[in-house]
mmCIF file of C-alpha atoms and ligand atoms in Angstrom:
data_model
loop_
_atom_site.group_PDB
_atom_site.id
_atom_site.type_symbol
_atom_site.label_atom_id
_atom_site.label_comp_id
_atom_site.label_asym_id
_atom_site.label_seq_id
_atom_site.Cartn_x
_atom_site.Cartn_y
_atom_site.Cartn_z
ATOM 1 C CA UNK W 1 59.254 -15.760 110.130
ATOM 2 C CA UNK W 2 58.607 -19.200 109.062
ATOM 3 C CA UNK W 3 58.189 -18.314 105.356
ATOM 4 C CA UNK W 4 61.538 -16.298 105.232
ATOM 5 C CA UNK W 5 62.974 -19.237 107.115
ATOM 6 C CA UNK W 6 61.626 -21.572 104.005
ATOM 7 C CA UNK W 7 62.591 -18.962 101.238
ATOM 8 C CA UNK W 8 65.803 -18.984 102.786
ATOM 9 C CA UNK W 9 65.773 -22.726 102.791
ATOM 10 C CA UNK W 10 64.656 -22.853 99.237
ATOM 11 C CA UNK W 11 67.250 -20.739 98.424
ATOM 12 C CA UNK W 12 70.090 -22.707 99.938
ATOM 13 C CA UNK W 13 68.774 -25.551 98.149
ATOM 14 C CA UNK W 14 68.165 -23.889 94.822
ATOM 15 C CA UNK W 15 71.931 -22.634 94.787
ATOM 16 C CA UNK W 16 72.893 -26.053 96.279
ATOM 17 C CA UNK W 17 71.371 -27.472 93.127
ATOM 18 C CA UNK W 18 73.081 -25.158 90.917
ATOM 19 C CA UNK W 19 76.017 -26.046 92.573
ATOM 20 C CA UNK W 20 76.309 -29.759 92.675
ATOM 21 C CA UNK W 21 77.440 -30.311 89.247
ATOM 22 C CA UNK W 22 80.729 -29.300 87.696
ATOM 23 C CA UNK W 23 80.652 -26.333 85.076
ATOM 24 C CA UNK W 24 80.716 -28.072 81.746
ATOM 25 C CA UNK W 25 83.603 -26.864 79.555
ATOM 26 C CA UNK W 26 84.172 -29.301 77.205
ATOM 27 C CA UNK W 27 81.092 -32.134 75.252
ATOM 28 C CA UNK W 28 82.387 -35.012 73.382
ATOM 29 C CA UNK W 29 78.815 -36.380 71.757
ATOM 30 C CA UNK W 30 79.439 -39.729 70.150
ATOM 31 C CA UNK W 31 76.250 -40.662 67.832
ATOM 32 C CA UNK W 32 76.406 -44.501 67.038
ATOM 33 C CA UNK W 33 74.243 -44.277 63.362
ATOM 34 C CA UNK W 34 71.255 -46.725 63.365
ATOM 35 C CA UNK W 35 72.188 -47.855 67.136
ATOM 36 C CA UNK W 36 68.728 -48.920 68.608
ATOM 37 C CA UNK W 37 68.193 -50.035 72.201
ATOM 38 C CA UNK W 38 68.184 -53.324 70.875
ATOM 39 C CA UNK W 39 71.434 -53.372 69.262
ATOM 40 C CA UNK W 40 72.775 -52.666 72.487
ATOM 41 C CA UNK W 41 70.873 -54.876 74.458
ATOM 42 C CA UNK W 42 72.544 -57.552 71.586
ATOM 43 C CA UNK W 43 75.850 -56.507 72.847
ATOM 44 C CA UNK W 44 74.728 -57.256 76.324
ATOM 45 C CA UNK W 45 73.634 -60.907 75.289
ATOM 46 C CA UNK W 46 77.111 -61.250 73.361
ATOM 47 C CA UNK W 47 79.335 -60.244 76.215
ATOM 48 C CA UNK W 48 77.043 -62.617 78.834
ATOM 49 C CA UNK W 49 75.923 -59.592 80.786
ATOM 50 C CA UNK W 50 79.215 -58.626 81.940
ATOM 51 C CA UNK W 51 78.966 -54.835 82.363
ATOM 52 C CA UNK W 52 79.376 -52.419 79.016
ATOM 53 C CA UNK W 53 80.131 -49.059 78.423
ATOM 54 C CA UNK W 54 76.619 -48.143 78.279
ATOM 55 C CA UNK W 55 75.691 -50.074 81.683
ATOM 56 C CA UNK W 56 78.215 -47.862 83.471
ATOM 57 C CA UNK W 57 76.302 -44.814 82.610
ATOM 58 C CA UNK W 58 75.857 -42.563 85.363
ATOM 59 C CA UNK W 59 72.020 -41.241 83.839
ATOM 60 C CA UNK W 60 70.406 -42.295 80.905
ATOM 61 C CA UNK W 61 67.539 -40.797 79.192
ATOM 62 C CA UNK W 62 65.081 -41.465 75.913
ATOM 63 C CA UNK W 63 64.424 -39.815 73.041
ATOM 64 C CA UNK W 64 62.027 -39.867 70.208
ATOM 65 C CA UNK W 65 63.303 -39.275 66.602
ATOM 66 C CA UNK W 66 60.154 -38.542 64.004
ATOM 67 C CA UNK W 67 61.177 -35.867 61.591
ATOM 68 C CA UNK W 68 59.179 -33.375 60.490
ATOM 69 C CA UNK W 69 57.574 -34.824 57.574
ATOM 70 C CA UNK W 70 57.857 -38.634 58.146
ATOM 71 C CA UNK W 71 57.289 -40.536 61.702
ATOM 72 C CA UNK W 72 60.701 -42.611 60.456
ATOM 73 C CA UNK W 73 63.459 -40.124 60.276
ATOM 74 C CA UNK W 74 66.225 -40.331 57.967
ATOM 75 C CA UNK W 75 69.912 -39.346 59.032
ATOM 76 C CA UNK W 76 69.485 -36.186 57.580
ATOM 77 C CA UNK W 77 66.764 -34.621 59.599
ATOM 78 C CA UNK W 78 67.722 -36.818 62.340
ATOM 79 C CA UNK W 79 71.416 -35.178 62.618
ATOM 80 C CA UNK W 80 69.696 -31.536 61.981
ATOM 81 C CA UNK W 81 67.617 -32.688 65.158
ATOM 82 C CA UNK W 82 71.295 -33.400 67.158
ATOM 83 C CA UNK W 83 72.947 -30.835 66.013
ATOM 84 C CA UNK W 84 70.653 -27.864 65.814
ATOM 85 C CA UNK W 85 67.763 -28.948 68.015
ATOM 86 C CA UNK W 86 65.063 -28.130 64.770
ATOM 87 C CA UNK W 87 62.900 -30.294 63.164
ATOM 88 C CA UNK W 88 62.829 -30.646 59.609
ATOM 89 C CA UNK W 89 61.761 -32.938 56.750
ATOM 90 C CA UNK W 90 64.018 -35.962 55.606
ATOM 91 C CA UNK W 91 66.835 -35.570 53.351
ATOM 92 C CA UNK W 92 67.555 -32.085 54.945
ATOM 93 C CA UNK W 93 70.512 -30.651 56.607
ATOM 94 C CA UNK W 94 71.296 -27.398 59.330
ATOM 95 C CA UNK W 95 67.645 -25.854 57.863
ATOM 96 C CA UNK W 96 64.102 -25.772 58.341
ATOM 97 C CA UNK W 97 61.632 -27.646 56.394
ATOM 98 C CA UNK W 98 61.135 -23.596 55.218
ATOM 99 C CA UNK W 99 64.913 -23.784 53.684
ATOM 100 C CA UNK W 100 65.566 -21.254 56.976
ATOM 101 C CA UNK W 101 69.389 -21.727 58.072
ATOM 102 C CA UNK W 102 69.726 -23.629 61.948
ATOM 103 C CA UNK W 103 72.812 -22.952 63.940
ATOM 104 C CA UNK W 104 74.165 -26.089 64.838
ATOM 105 C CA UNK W 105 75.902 -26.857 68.445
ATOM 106 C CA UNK W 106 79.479 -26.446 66.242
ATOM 107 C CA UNK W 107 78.201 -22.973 65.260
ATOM 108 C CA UNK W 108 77.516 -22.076 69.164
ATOM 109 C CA UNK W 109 80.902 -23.331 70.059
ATOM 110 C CA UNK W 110 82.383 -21.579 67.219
ATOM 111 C CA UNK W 111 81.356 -18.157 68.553
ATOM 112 C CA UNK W 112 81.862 -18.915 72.036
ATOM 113 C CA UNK W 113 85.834 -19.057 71.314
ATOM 114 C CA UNK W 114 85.551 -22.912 71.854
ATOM 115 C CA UNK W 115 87.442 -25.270 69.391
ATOM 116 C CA UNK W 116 85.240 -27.695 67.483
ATOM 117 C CA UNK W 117 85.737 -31.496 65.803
ATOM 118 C CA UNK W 118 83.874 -34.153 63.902
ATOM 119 C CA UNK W 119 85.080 -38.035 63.791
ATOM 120 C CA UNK W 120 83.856 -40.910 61.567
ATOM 121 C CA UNK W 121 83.728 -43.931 60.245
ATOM 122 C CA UNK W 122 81.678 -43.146 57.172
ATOM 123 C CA UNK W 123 82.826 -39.808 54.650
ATOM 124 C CA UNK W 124 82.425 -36.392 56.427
ATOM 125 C CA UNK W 125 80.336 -35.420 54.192
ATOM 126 C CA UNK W 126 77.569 -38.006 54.828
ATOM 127 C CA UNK W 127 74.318 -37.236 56.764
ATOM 128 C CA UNK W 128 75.293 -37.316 59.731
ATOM 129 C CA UNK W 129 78.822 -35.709 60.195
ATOM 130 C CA UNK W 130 77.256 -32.702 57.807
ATOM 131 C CA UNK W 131 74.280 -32.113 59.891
ATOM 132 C CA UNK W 132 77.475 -30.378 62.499
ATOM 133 C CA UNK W 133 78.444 -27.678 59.640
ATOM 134 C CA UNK W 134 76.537 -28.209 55.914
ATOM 135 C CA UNK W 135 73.608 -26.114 55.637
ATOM 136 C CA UNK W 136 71.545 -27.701 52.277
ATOM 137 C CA UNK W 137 68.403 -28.884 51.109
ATOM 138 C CA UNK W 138 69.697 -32.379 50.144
ATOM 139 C CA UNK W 139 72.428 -34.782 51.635
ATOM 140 C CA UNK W 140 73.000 -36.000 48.197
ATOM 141 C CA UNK W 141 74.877 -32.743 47.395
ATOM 142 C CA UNK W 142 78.038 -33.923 48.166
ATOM 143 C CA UNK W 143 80.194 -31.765 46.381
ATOM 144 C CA UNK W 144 78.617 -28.867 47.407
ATOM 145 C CA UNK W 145 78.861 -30.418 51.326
ATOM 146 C CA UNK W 146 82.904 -30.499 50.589
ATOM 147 C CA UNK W 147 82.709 -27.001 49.839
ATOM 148 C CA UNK W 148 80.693 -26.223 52.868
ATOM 149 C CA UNK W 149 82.817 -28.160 55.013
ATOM 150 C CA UNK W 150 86.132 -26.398 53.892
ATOM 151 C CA UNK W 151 84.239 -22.437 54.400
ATOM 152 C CA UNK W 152 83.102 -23.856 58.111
ATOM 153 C CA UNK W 153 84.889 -23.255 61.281
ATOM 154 C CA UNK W 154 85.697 -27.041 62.238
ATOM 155 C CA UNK W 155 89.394 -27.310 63.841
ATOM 156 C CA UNK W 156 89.603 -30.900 63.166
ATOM 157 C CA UNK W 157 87.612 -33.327 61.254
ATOM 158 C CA UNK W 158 88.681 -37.502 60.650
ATOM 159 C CA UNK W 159 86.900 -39.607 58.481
ATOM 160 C CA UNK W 160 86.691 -40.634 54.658
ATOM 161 C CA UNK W 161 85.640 -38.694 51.419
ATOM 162 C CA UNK W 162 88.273 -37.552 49.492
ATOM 163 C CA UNK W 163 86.699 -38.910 46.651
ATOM 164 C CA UNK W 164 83.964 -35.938 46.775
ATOM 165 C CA UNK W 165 86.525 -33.695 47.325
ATOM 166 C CA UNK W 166 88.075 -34.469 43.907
ATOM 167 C CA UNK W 167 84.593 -34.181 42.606
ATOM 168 C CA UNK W 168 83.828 -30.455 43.735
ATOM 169 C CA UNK W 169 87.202 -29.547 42.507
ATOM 170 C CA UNK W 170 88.314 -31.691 39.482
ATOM 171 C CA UNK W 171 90.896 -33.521 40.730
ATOM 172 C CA UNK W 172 92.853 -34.871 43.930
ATOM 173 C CA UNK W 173 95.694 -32.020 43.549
ATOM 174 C CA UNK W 174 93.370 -29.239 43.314
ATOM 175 C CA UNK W 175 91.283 -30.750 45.832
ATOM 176 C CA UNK W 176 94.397 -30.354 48.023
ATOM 177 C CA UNK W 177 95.067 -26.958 47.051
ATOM 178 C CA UNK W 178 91.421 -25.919 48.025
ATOM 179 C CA UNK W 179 92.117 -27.715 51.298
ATOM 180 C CA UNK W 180 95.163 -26.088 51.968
ATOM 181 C CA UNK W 181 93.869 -22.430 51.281
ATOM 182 C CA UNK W 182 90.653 -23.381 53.384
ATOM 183 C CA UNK W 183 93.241 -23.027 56.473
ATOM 184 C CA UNK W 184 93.295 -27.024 56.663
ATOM 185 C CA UNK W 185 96.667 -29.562 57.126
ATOM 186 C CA UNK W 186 95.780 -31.906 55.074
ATOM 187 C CA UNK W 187 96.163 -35.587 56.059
ATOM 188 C CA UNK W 188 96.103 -38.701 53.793
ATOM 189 C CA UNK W 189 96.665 -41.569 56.290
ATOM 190 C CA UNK W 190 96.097 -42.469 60.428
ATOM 191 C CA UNK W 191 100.033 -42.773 60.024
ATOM 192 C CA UNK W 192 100.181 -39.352 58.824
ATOM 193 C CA UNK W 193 97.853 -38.089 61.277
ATOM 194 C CA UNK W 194 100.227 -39.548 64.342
ATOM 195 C CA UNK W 195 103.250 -36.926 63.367
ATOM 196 C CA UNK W 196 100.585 -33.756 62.641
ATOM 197 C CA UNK W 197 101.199 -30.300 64.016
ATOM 198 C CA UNK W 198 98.981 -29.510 67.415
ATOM 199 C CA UNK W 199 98.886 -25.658 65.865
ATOM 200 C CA UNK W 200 97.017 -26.053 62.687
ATOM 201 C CA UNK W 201 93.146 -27.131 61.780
ATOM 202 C CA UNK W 202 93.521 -30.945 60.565
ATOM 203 C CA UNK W 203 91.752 -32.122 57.853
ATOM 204 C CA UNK W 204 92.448 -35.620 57.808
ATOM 205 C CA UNK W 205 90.734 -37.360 54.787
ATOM 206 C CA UNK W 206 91.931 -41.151 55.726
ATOM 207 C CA UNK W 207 90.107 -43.266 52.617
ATOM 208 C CA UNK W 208 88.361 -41.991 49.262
ATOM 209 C CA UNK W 209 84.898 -42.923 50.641
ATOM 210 C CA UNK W 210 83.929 -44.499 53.873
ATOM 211 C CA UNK W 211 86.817 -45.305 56.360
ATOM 212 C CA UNK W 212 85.289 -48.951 56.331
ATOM 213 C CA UNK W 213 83.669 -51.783 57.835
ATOM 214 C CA UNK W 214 85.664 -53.731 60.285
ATOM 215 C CA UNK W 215 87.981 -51.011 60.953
ATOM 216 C CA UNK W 216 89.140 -52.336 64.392
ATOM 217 C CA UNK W 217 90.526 -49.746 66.929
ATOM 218 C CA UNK W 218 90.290 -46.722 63.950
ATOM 219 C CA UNK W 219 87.282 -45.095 65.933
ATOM 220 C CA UNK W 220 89.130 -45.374 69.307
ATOM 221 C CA UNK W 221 92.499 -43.828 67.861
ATOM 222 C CA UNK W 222 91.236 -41.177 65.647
ATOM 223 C CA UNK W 223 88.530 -39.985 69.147
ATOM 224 C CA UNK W 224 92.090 -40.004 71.233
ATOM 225 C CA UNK W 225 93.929 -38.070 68.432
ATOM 226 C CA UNK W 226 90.926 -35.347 68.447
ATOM 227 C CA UNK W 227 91.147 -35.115 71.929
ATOM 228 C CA UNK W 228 94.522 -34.313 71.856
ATOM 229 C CA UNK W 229 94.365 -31.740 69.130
ATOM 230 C CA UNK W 230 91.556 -30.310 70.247
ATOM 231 C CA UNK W 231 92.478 -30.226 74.023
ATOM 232 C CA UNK W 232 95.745 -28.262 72.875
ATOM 233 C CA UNK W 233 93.482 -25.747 70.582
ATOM 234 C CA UNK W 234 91.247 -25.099 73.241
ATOM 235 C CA UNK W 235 94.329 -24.195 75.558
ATOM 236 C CA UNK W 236 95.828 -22.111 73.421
ATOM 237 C CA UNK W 237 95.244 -18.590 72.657
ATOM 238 C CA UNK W 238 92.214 -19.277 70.052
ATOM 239 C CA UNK W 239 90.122 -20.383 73.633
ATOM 240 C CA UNK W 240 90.366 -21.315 77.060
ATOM 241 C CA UNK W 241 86.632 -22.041 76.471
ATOM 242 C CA UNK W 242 86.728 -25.929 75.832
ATOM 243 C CA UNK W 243 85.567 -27.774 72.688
ATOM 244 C CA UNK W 244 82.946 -29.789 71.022
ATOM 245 C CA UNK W 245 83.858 -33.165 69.709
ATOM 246 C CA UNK W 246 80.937 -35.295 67.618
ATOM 247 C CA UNK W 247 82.104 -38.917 67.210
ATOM 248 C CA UNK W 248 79.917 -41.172 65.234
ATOM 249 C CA UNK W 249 79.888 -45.087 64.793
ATOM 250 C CA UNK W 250 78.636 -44.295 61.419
ATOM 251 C CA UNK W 251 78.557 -48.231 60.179
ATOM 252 C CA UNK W 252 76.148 -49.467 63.089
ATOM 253 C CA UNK W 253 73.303 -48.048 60.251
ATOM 254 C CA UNK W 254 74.490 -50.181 57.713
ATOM 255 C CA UNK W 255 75.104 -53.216 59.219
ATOM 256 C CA UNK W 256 71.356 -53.144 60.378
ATOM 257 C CA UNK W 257 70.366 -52.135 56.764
ATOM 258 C CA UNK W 258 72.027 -55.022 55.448
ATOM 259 C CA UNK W 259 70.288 -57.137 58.703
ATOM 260 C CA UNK W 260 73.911 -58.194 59.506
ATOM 261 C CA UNK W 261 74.044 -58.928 63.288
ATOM 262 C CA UNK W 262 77.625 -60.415 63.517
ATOM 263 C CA UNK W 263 78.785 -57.127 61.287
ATOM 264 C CA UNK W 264 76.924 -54.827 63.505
ATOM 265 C CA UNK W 265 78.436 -56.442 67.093
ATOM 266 C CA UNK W 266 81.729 -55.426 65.332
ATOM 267 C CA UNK W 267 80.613 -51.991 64.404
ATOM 268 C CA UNK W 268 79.135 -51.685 67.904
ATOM 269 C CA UNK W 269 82.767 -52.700 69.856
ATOM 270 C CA UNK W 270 84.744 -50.350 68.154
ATOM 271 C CA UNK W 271 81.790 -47.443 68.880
ATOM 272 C CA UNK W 272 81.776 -48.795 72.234
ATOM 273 C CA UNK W 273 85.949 -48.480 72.341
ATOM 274 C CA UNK W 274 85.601 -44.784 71.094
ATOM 275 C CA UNK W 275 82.943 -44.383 74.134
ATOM 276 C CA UNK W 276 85.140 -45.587 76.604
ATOM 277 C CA UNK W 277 87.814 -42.916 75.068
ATOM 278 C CA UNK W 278 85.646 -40.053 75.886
ATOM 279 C CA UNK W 279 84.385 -41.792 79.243
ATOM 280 C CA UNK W 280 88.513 -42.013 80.425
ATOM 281 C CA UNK W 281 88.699 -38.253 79.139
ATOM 282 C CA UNK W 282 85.987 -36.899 81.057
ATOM 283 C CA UNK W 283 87.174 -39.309 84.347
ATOM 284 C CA UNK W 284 90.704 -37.335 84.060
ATOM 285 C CA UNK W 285 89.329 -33.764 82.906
ATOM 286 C CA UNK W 286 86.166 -33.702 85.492
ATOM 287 C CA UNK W 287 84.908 -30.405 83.484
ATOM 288 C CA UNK W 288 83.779 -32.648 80.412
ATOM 289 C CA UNK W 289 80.428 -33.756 79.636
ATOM 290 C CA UNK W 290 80.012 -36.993 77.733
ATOM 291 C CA UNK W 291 76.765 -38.167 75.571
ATOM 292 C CA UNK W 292 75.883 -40.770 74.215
ATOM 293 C CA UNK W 293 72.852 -41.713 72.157
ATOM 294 C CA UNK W 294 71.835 -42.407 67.863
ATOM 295 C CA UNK W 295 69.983 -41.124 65.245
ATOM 296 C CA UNK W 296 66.998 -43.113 64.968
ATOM 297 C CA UNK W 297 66.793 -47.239 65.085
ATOM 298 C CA UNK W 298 68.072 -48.857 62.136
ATOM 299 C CA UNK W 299 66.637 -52.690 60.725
ATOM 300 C CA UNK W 300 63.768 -53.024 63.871
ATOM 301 C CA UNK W 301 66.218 -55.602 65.315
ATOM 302 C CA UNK W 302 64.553 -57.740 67.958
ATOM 303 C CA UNK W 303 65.993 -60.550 70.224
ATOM 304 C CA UNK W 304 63.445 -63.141 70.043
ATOM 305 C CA UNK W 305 63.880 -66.709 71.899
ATOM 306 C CA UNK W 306 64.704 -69.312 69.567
ATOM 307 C CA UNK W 307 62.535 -72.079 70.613
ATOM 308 C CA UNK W 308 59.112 -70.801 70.361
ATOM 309 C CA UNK W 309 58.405 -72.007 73.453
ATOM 310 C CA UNK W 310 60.123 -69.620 75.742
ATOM 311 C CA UNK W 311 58.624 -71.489 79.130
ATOM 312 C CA UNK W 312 61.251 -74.199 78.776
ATOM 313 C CA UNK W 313 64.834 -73.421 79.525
ATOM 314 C CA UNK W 314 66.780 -71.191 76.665
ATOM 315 C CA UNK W 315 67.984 -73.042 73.631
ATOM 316 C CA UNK W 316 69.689 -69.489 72.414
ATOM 317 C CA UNK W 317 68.511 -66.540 71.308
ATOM 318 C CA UNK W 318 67.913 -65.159 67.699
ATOM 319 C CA UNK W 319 68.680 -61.760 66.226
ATOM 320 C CA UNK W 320 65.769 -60.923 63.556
ATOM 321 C CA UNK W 321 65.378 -57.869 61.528
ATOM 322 C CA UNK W 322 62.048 -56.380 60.086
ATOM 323 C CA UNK W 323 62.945 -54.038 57.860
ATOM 324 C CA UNK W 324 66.016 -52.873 55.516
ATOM 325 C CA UNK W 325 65.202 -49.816 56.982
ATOM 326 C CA UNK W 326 64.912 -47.580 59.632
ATOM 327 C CA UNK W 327 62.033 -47.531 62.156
ATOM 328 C CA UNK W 328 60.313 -45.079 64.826
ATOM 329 C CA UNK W 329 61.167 -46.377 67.601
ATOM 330 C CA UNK W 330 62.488 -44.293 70.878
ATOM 331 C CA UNK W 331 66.758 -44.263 71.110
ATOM 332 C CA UNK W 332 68.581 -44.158 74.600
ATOM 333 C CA UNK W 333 71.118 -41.287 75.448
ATOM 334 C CA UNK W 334 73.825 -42.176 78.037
ATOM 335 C CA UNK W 335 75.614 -39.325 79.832
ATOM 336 C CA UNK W 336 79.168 -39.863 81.704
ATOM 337 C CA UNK W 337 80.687 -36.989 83.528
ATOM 338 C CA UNK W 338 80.345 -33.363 83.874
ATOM 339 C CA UNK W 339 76.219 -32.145 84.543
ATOM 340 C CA UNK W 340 75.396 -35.532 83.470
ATOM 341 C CA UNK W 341 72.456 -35.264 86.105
ATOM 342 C CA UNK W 342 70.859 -32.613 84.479
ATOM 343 C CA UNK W 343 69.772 -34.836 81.234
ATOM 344 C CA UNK W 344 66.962 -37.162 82.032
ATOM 345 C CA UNK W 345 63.672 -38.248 81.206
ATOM 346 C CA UNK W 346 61.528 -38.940 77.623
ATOM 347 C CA UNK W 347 62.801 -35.801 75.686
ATOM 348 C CA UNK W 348 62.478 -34.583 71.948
ATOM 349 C CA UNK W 349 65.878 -35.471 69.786
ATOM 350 C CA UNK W 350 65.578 -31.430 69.170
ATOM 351 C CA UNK W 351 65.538 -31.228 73.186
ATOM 352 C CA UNK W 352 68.757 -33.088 73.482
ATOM 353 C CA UNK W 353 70.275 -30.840 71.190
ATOM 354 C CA UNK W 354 68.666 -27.571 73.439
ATOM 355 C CA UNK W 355 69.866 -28.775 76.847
ATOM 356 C CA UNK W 356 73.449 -29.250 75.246
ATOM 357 C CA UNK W 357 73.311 -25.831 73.597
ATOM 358 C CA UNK W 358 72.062 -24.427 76.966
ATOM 359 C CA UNK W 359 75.312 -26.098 78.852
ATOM 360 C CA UNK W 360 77.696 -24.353 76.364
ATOM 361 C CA UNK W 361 75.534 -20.807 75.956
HETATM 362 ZN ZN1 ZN V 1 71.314 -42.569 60.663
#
């Protein structure tokens, strides 16, 4: 009697677990490039410990970020990691180090009905952004990652890189044309994009290259516009099924390549606006899941005391780089919303990428 009375227990429990998180429908994963946990422990110093985005998470977790060939990942296999939860060797995008094709999270969506979109501040057609749809052995290929991202399934992507564009197909009117028989609006300008048509996949190519340093609110505008077209996609008779937004703060990375700590708080506030976009979306649509984490650690940035003393009382404190480069260390994920209790712990970047899979499957 007593051990159906604790199977019954267990059961109660077991379902009560299952239970005490709403269904995820929609994930907005915003990637800040390069953002180590010391470049946000830098934007804790700078705003004197009043709360961030990132202290308001609701669970937090770690992950580790070697590739497959090199213990310091490069975007490349980094984003394959976050997007299609494989490991593979640097330089590499959406395959295996054995040139076999990995379905990204997009792809999943894709053929669950659910609408899809990709954000920047860089081109869409760097590392990162292309890790979500390109599937090549080099992100140098950039003509050939146009052409990949005009044959995927993405409903909306915002960023930069016309410029490759006109490369793959000669020049900016037939780039256009190729655009515009892809299935894509195209859009030339954030003004532009304001007035665009809620039916249509947007294509909104906003500069010829990257969108730019010190870009302000850009991130925070173009996540809220994405939203919108996305949330009105995934209503409408393509899906009820939700969507999948990636947002990345793509200039974090080079701002700690160039060891620029007052370039990289800037980078940091506007990916930290975008975050509190998707945070405010998932507090008003309770079904939405928000992460937040990087691709790998970018300059070994560390916050060292200035006087080398550090018994005696503070006389400030010094942001100093060790590399041009990226490092190995561990990167934090946030989570805000929707099952964010169910992501936890010192995880794989590939396991990241699994868990959110599993939430959409
Ligand atoms: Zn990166």
């Amino acid at each position: 009697m007593r051990r159906i009375t604790t199977f019954a227990v267990a059961m109660l429990l077991g379902i009560g677990t299952l239970l005490a998180h709403e269904p995820v429908k929609n994930i907005i994963f915003l990637i800040g490039d390069g953002m180590g946990l010391s470049s946000v422990s830098m934007m804790q110093l700078v705003n004197k410990y009043e709360p961030t985005i990132f202290d308001k998470a609701e669970n937090i977790a770690l992950q580790k970020t070697y590739s497959a060939d090199n213990r310091v990942t490069d975007s490349a296999a980094s984003g394959t990691a976050l997007a299609s939860g494989v490991k593979t060797n640097n330089t590499m995008l959406g395959m295996r180090p054995d040139l076999s094709h990995a379905e990204s999270i997009m792809e999943l969506a894709q053929s669950r009905g659910m609408a899809t979109g990709v954000v920047v501040t860089t081109y869409l057609q760097h590392a990162t952004p292309a890790a979500f749809y390109a599937h090549i052995d080099s992100r140098h290929k950039l003509a050939e990652i146009s052409e990949q991202l005009l044959a995927s399934k993405i409903d909306v992507a915002i960023g930069g890189g016309m410029a490759y564009f006109e490369e793959r197909y000669g020049n900016k009117e037939e780039a256009q044309k190729a655009i515009t028989e892809a299935g894509f609006e195209y859009i030339a300008s954030m003004e532009e994009l304001k007035n665009v048509d809620k039916g249509t996949r947007t294509l909104a190519l906003v500069s010829d290259k990257e969108v730019g340093a010190n870009s302000g609110s850009y991130l925070a505008e173009a996540t809220t516009k994405a939203l919108s077209l996305l949330e009105s996609k995934s209503k409408g008779k393509r899906s009820k099924r939700g969507f999948v937004l990636m947002v990345e703060g793509s200039l974090i990375d080079s701002m700690g390549h160039a060891n620029d700590a007052t370039a990289q708080q800037k980078e940091m506030e506007s990916f930290m606006q975008a975050v509190e976009v998707a945070v405010e979306y998932a507090r008003k649509h309770p079904d939405t899941l928000v992460v937040v984490t990087a691709d790998h650690e970018t300059g070994g940035l560390a916050l060292i005391s200035a006087n080398a003393d550090f018994n005696l009382s503070e006389q400030g404190v010094e942001f100093k780089w060790s590399t041009g480069g990226h490092s190995a260390e561990m990167v934090p994920i946030y989570l805000y919303g929707a099952g964010a209790e169910l992501i936890n712990g010192i995880m794989e970047n590939t396991e990241l990428n699994a868990k959110l899979k599993a939430l959409i499957k």
